[in-house]
PDB file of C-alpha atoms and ligand atoms in Angstrom:
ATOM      1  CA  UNK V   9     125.336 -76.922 250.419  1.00  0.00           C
ATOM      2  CA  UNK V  10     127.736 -75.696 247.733  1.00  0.00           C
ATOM      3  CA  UNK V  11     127.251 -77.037 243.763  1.00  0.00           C
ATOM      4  CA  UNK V  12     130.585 -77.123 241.463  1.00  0.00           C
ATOM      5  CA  UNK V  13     130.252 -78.366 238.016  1.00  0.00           C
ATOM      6  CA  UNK V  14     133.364 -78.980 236.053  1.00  0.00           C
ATOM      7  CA  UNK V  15     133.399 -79.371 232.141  1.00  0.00           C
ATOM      8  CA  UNK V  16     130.201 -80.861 232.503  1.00  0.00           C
ATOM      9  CA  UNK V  17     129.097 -82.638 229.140  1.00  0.00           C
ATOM     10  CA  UNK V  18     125.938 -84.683 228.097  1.00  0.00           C
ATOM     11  CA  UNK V  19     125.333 -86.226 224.523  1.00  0.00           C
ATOM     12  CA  UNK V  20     122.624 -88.201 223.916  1.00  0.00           C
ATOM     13  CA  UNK V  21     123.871 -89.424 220.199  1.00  0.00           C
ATOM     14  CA  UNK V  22     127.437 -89.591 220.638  1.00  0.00           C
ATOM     15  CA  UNK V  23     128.041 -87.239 218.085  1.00  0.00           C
ATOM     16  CA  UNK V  24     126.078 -83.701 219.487  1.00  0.00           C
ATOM     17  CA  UNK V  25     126.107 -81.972 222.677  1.00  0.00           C
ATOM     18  CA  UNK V  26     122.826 -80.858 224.466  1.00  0.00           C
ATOM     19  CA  UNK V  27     125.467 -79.671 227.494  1.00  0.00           C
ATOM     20  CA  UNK V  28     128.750 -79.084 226.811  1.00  0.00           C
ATOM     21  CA  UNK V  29     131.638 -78.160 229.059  1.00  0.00           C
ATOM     22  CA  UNK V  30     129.830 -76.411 231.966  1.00  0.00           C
ATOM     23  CA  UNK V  31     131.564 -75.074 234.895  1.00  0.00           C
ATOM     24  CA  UNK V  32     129.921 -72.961 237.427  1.00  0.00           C
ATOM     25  CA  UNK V  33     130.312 -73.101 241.433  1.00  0.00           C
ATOM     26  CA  UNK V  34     127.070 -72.868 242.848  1.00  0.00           C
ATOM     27  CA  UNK V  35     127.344 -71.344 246.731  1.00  0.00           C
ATOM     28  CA  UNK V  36     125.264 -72.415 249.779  1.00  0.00           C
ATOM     29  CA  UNK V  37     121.824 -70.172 250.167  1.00  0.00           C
ATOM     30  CA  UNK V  38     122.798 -69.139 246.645  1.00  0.00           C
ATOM     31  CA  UNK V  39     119.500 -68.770 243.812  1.00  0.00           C
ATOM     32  CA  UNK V  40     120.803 -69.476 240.585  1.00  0.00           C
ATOM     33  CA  UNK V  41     119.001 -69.334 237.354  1.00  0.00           C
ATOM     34  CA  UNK V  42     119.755 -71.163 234.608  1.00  0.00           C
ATOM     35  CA  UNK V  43     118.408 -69.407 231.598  1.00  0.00           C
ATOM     36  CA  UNK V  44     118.015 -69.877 227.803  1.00  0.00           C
ATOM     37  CA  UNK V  45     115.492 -70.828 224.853  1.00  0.00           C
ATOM     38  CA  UNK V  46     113.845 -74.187 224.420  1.00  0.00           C
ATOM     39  CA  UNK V  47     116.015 -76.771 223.614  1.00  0.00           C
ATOM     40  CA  UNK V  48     119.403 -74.997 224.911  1.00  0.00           C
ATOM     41  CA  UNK V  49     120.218 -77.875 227.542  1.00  0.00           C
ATOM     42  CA  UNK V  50     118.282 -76.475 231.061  1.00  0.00           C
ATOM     43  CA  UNK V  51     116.715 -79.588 231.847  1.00  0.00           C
ATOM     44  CA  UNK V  52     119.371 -82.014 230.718  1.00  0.00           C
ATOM     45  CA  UNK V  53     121.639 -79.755 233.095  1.00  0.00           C
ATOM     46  CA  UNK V  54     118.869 -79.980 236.048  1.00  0.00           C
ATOM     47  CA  UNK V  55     118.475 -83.939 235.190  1.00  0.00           C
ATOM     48  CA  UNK V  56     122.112 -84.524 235.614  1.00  0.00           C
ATOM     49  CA  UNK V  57     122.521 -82.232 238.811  1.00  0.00           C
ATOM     50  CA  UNK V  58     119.807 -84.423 240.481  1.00  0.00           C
ATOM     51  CA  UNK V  59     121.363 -87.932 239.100  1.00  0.00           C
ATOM     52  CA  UNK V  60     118.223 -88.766 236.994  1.00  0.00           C
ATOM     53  CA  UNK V  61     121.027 -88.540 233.556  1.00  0.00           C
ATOM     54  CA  UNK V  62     124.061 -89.821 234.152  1.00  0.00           C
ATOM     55  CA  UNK V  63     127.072 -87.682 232.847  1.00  0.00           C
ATOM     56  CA  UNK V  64     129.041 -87.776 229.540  1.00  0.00           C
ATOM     57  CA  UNK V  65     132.042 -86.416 230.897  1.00  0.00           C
ATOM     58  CA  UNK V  66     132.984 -83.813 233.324  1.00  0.00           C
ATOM     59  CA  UNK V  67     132.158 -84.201 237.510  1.00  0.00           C
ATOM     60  CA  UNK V  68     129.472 -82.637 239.819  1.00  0.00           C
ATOM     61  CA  UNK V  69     130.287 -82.007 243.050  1.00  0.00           C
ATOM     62  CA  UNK V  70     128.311 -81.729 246.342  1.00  0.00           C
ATOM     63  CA  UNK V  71     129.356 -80.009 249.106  1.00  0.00           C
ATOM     64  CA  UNK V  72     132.730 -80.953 247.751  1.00  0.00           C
ATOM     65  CA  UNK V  73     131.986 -84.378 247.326  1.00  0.00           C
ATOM     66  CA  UNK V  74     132.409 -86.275 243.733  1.00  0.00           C
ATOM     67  CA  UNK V  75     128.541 -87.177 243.169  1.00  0.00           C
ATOM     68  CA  UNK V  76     128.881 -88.670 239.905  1.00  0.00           C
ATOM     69  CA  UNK V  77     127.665 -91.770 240.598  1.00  0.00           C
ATOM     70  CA  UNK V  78     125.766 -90.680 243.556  1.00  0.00           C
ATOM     71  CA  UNK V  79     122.238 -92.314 243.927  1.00  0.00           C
ATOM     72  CA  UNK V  80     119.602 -89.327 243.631  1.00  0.00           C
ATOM     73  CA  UNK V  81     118.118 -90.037 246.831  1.00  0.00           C
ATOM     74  CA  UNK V  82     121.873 -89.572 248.592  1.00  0.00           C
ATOM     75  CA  UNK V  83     122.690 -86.174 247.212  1.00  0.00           C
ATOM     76  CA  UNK V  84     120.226 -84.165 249.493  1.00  0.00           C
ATOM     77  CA  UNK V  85     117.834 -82.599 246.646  1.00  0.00           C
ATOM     78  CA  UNK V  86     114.097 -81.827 246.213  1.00  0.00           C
ATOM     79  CA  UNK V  87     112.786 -80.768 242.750  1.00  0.00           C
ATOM     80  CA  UNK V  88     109.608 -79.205 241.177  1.00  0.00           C
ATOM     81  CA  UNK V  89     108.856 -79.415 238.128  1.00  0.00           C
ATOM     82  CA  UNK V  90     106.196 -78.031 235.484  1.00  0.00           C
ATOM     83  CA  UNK V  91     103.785 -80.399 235.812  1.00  0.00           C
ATOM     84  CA  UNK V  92     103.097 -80.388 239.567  1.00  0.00           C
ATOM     85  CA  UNK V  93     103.981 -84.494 239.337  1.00  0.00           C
ATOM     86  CA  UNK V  94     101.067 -84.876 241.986  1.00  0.00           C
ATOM     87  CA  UNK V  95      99.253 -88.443 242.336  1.00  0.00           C
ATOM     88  CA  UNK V  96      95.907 -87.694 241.393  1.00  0.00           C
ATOM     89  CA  UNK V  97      94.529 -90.512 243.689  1.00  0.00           C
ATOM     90  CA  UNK V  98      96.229 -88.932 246.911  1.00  0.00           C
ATOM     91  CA  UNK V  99      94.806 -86.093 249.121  1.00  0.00           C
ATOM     92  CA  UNK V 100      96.846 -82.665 249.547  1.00  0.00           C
ATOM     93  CA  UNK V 101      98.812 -84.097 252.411  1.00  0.00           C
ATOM     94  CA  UNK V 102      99.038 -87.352 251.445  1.00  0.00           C
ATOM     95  CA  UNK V 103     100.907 -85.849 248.546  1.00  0.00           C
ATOM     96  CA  UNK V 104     103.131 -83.479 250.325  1.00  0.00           C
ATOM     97  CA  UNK V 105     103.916 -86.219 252.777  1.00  0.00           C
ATOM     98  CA  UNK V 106     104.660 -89.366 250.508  1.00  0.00           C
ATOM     99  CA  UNK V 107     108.664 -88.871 250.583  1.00  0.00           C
ATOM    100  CA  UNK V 108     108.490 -88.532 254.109  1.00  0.00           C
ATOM    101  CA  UNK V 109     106.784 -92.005 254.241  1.00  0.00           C
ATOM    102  CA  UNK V 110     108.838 -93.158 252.361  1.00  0.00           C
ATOM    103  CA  UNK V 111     111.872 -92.591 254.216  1.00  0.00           C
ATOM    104  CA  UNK V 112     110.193 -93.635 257.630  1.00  0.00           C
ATOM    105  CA  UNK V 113     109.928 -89.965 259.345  1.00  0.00           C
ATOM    106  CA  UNK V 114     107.651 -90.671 262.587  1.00  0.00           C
ATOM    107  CA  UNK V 115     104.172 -89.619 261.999  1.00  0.00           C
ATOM    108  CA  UNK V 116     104.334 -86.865 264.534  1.00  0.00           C
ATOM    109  CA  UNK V 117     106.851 -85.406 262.585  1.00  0.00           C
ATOM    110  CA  UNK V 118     105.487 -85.389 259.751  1.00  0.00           C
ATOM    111  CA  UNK V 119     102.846 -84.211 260.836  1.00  0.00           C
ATOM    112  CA  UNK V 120     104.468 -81.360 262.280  1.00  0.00           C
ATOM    113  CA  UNK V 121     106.557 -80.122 259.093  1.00  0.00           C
ATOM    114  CA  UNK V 122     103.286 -80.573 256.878  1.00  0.00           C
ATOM    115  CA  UNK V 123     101.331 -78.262 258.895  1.00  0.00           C
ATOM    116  CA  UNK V 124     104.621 -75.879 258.710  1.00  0.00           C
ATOM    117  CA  UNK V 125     104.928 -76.090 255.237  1.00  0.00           C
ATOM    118  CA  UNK V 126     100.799 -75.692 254.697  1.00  0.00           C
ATOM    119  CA  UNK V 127     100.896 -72.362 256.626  1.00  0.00           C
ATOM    120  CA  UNK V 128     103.967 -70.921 254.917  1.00  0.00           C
ATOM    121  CA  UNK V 129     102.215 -71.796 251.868  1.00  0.00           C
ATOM    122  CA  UNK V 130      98.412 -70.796 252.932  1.00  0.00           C
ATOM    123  CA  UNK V 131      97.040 -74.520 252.031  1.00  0.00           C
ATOM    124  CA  UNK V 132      96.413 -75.516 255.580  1.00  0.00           C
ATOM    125  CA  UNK V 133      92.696 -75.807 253.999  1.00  0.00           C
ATOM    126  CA  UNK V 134      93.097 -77.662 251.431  1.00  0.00           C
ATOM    127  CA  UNK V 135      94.660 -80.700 253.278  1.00  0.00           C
ATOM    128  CA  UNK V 136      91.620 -83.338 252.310  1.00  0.00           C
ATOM    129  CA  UNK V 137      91.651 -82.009 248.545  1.00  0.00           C
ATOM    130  CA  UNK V 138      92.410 -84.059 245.916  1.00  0.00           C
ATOM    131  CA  UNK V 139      94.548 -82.627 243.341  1.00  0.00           C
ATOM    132  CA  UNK V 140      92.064 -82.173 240.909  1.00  0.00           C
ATOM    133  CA  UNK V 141      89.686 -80.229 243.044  1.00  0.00           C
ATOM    134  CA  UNK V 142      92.701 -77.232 243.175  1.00  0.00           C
ATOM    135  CA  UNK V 143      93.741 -74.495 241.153  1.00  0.00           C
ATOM    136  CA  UNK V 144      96.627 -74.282 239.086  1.00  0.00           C
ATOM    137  CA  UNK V 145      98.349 -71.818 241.617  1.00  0.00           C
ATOM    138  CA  UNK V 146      97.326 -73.983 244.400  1.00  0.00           C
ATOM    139  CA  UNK V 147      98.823 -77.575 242.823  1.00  0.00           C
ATOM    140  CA  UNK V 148     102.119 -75.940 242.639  1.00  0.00           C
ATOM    141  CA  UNK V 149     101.825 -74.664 246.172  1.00  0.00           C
ATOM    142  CA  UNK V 150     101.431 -78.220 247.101  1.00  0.00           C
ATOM    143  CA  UNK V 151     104.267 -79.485 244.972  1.00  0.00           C
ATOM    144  CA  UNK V 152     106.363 -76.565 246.928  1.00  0.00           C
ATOM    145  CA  UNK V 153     105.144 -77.858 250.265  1.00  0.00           C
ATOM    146  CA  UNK V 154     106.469 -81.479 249.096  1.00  0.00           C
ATOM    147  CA  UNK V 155     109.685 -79.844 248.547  1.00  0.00           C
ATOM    148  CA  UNK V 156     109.533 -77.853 252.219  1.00  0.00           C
ATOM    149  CA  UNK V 157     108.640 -80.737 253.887  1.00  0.00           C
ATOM    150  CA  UNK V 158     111.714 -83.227 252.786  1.00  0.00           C
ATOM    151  CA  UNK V 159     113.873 -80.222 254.458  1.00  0.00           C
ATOM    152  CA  UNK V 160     116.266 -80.494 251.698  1.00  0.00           C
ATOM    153  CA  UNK V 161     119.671 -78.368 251.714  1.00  0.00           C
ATOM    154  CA  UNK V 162     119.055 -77.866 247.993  1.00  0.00           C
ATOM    155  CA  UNK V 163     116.012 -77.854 245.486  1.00  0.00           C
ATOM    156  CA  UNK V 164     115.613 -77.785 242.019  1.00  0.00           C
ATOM    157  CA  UNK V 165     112.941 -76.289 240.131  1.00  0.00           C
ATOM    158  CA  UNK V 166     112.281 -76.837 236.517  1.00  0.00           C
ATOM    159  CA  UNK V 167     110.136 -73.882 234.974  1.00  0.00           C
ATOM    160  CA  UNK V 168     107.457 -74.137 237.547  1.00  0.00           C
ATOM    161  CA  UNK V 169     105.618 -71.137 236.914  1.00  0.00           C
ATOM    162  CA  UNK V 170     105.318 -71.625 233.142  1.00  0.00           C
ATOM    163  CA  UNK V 171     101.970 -73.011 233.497  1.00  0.00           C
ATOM    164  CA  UNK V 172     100.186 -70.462 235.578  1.00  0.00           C
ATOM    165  CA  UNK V 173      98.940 -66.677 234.460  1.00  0.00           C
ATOM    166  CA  UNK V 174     100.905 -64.072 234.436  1.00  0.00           C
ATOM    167  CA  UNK V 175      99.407 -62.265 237.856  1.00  0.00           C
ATOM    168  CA  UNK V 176      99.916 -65.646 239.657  1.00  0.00           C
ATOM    169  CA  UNK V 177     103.275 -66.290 238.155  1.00  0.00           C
ATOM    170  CA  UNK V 178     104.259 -62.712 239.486  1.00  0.00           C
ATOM    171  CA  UNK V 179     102.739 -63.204 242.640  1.00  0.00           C
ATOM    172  CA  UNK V 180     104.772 -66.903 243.207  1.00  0.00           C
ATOM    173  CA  UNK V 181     107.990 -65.444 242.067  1.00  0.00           C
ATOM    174  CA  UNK V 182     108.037 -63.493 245.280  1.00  0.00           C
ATOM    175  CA  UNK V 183     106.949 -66.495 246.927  1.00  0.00           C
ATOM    176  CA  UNK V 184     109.520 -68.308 245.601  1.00  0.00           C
ATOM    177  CA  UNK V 185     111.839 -66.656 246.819  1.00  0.00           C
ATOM    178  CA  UNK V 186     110.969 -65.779 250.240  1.00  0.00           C
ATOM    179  CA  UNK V 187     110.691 -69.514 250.880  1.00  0.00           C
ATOM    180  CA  UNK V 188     114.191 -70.020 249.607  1.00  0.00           C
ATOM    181  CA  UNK V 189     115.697 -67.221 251.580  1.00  0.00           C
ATOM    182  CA  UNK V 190     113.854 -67.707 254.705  1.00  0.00           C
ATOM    183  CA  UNK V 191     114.441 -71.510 254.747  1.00  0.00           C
ATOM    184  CA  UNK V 192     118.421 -70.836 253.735  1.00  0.00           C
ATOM    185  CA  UNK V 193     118.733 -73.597 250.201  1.00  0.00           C
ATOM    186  CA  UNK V 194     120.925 -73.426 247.835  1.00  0.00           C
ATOM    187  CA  UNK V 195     118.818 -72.829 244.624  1.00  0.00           C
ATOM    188  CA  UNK V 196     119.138 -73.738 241.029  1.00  0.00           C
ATOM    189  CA  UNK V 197     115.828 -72.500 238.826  1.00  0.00           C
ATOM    190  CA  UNK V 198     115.519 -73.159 235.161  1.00  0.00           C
ATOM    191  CA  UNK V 199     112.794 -70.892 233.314  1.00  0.00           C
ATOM    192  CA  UNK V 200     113.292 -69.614 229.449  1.00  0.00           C
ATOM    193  CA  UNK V 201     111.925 -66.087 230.673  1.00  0.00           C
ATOM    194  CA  UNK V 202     114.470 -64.124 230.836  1.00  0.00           C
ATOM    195  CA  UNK V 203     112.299 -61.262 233.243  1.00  0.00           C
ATOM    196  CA  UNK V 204     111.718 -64.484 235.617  1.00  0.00           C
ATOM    197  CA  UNK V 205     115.322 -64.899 235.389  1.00  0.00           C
ATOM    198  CA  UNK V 206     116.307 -60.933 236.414  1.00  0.00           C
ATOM    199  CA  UNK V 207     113.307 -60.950 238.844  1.00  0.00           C
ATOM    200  CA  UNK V 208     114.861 -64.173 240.713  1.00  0.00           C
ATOM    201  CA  UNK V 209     118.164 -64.538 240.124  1.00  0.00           C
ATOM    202  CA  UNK V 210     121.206 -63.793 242.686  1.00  0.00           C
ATOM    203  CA  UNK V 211     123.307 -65.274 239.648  1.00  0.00           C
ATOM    204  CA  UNK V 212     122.481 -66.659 236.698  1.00  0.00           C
ATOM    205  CA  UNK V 213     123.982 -68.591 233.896  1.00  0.00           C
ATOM    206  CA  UNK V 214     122.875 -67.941 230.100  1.00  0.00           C
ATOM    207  CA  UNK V 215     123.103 -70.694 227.932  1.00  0.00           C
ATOM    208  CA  UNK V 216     122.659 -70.994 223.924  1.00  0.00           C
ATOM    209  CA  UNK V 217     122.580 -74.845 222.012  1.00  0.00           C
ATOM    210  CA  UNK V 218     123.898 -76.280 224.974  1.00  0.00           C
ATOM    211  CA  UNK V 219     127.071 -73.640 225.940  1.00  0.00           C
ATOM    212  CA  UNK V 220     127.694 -71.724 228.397  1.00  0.00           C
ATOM    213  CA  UNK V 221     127.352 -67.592 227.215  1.00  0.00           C
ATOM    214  CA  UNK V 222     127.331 -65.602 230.131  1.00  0.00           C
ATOM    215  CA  UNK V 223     127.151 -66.036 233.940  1.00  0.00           C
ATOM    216  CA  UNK V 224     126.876 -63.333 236.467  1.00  0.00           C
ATOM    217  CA  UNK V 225     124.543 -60.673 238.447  1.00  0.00           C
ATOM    218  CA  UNK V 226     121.377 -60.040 236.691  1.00  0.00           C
ATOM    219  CA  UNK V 227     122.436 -56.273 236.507  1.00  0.00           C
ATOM    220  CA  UNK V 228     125.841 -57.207 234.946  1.00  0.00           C
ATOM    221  CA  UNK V 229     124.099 -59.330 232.440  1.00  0.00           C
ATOM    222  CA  UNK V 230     121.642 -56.820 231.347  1.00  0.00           C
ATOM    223  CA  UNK V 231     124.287 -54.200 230.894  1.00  0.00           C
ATOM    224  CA  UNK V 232     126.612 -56.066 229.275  1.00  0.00           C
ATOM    225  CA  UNK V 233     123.916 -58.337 226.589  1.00  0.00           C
TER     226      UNK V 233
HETATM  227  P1  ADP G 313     115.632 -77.297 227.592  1.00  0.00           P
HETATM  228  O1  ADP G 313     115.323 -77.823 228.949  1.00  0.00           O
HETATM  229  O2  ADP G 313     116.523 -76.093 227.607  1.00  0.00           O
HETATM  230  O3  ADP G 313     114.406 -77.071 226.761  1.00  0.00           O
HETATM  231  P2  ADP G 313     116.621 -79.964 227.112  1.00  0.00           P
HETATM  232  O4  ADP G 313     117.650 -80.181 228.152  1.00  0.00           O
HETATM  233  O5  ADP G 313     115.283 -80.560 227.327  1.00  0.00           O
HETATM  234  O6  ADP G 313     116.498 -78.400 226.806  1.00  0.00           O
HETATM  235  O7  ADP G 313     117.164 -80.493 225.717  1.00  0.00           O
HETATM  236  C1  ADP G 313     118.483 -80.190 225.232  1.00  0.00           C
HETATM  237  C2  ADP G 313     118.756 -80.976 223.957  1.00  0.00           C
HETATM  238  O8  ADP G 313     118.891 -82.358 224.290  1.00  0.00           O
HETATM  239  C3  ADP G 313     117.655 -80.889 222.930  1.00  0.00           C
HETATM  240  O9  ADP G 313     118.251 -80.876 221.674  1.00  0.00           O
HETATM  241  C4  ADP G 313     116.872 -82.164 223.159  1.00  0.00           C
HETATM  242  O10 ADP G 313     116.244 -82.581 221.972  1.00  0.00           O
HETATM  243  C5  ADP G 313     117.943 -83.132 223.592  1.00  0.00           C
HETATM  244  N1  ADP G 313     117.429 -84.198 224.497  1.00  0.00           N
HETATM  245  C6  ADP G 313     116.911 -83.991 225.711  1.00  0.00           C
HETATM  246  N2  ADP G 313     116.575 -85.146 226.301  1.00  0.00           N
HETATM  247  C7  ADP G 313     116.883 -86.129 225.407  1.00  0.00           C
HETATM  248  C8  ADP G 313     116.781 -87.547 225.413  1.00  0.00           C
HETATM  249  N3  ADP G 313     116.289 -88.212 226.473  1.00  0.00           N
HETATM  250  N4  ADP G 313     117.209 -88.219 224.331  1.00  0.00           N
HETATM  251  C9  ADP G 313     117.737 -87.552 223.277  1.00  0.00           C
HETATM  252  N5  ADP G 313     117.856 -86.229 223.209  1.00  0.00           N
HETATM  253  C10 ADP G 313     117.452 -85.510 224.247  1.00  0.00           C
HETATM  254  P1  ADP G 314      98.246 -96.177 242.186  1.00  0.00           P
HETATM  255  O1  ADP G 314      96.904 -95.784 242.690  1.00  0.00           O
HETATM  256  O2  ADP G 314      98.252 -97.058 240.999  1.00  0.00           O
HETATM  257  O3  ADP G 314      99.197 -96.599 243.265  1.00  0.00           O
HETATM  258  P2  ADP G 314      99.497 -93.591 242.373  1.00  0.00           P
HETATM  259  O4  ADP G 314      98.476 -92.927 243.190  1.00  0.00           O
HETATM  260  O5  ADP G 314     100.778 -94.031 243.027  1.00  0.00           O
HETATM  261  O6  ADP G 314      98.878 -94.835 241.584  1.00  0.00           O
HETATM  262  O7  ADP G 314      99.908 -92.641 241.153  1.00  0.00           O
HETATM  263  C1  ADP G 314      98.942 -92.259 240.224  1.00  0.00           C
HETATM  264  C2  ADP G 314      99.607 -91.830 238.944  1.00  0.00           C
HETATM  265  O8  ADP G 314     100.413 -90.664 239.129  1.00  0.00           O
HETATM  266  C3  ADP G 314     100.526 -92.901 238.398  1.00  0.00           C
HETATM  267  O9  ADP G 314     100.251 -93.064 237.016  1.00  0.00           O
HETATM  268  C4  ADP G 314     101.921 -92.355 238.601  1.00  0.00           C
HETATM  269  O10 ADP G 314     102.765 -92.748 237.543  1.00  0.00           O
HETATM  270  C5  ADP G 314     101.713 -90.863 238.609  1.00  0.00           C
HETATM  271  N1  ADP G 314     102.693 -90.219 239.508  1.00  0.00           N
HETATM  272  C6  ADP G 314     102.707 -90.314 240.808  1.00  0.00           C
HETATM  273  N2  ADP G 314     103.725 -89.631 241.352  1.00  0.00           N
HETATM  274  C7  ADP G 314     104.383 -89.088 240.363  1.00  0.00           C
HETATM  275  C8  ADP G 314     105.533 -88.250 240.285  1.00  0.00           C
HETATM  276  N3  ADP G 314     106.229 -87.845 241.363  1.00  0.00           N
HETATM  277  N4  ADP G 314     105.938 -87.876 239.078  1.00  0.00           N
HETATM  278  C9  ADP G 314     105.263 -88.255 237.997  1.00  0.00           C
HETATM  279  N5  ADP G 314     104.150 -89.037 237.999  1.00  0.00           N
HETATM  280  C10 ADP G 314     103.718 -89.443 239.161  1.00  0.00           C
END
């Protein structure tokens, strides 16, 4: 599924912009990065994207559709995030399946994409863990799996390496992306590192106090700082 932004704005005071006039079309099977310092507007862009912030001014689109007032759980998007966001009471798979539950998937299927998603993901042991009994690297292998599992045409991932060492974070970038291509979703990854960004990126968009400074091919960026 295909992502267009158009003059995208958010201000939280009325007065300053953390987004301001974004446009970008996002293609189907596409991973885009969106890339910047602390503060510049990545998660207030993600936020919006998944309905969680509504919109100053400016529309989203999805698959062509005007989702500005779409209900998040209509516009066909998983996310990860930083933190894992795992219930600590729940086992492995009764983490990775909760959304399924939620939406009333038959238990056979769920079962079925779980397993899937655990072997992809080498966590097919760790199914009767509770979160705090796993790694670092292996919490945000479960918080992928919850992603796999809602078969999602897009996902959003909001720095989700920052919190792991730099061999793992290597090691999951590859991961990442594998995943992504093999399973064919549209991608849209916020990090502040720009060598994540290069490493990951079919396209990426730069962005500085909220504005847009440069969006292309990694290559093109890094010739042209
Ligand atoms: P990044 O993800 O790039 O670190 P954010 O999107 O979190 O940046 O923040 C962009 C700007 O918007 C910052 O100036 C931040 O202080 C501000 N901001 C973010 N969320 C809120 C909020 N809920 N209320 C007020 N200001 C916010
Ligand atoms: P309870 O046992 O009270 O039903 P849960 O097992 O549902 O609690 O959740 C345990 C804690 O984890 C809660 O404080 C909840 O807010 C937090 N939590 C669960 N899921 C998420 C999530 N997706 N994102 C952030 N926090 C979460």
């Amino acid at each position: 599924m295909s992502i267009t932004l158009k003059h995208m704005s958010k201000s939280f005071d009325h007065e300053t912009f953390a987004v301001r006039e974004t446009s970008v079309s996002i293609q189907e099977g596409e991973f885009f990065v969106l890339v910047g310092p602390s503060g510049c507007g990545k998660s207030t862009m993600l936020r919006m994207i998944a309905g969680l912030e509504s919109i100053t001014a400016g529309e989203i689109y999805i698959n062509g559709t005007l989702a500005n007032d779409m209900p998040p759980n209509k516009r066909q998007i998983s996310m990860v995030f930083q933190n894992y966001a795992l219930y600590p009471h729940l086992t492995v798979e009764e983490n990775i399946l909760f959304g399924l539950k939620v939406r009333k998937i038959p238990k056979k299927e769920q079962k079925k994409r779980c397993l899937e998603a655990c072997d992809m993901l080498g966590m097919t042991e760790y199914l009767k863990r509770k979160p705090r009994e796993l790694s670092g690297g292996q919490r945000q292998r479960v918080a992928l799996a919850r992603a796999v599992v809602s078969q999602m045409p897009i996902c959003l991932m909001d720095e989700p390496l920052s919190n792991l060492d730099a061999k793992l974070r290597g090691q999951m970038r590859t991961e990442i992306r594998q995943l992504q291509q093999k399973l064919g979703i549209t991608m849209i990854y916020v990090t502040h590192d720009q060598v994540e960004a290069m490493t990951m990126a079919d396209r990426m968009m730069v962005l500085k106090k909220g504005e847009v400074q440069q969006i292309g091919k990694p290559l093109d960026i890094y010739n042209n700082p």
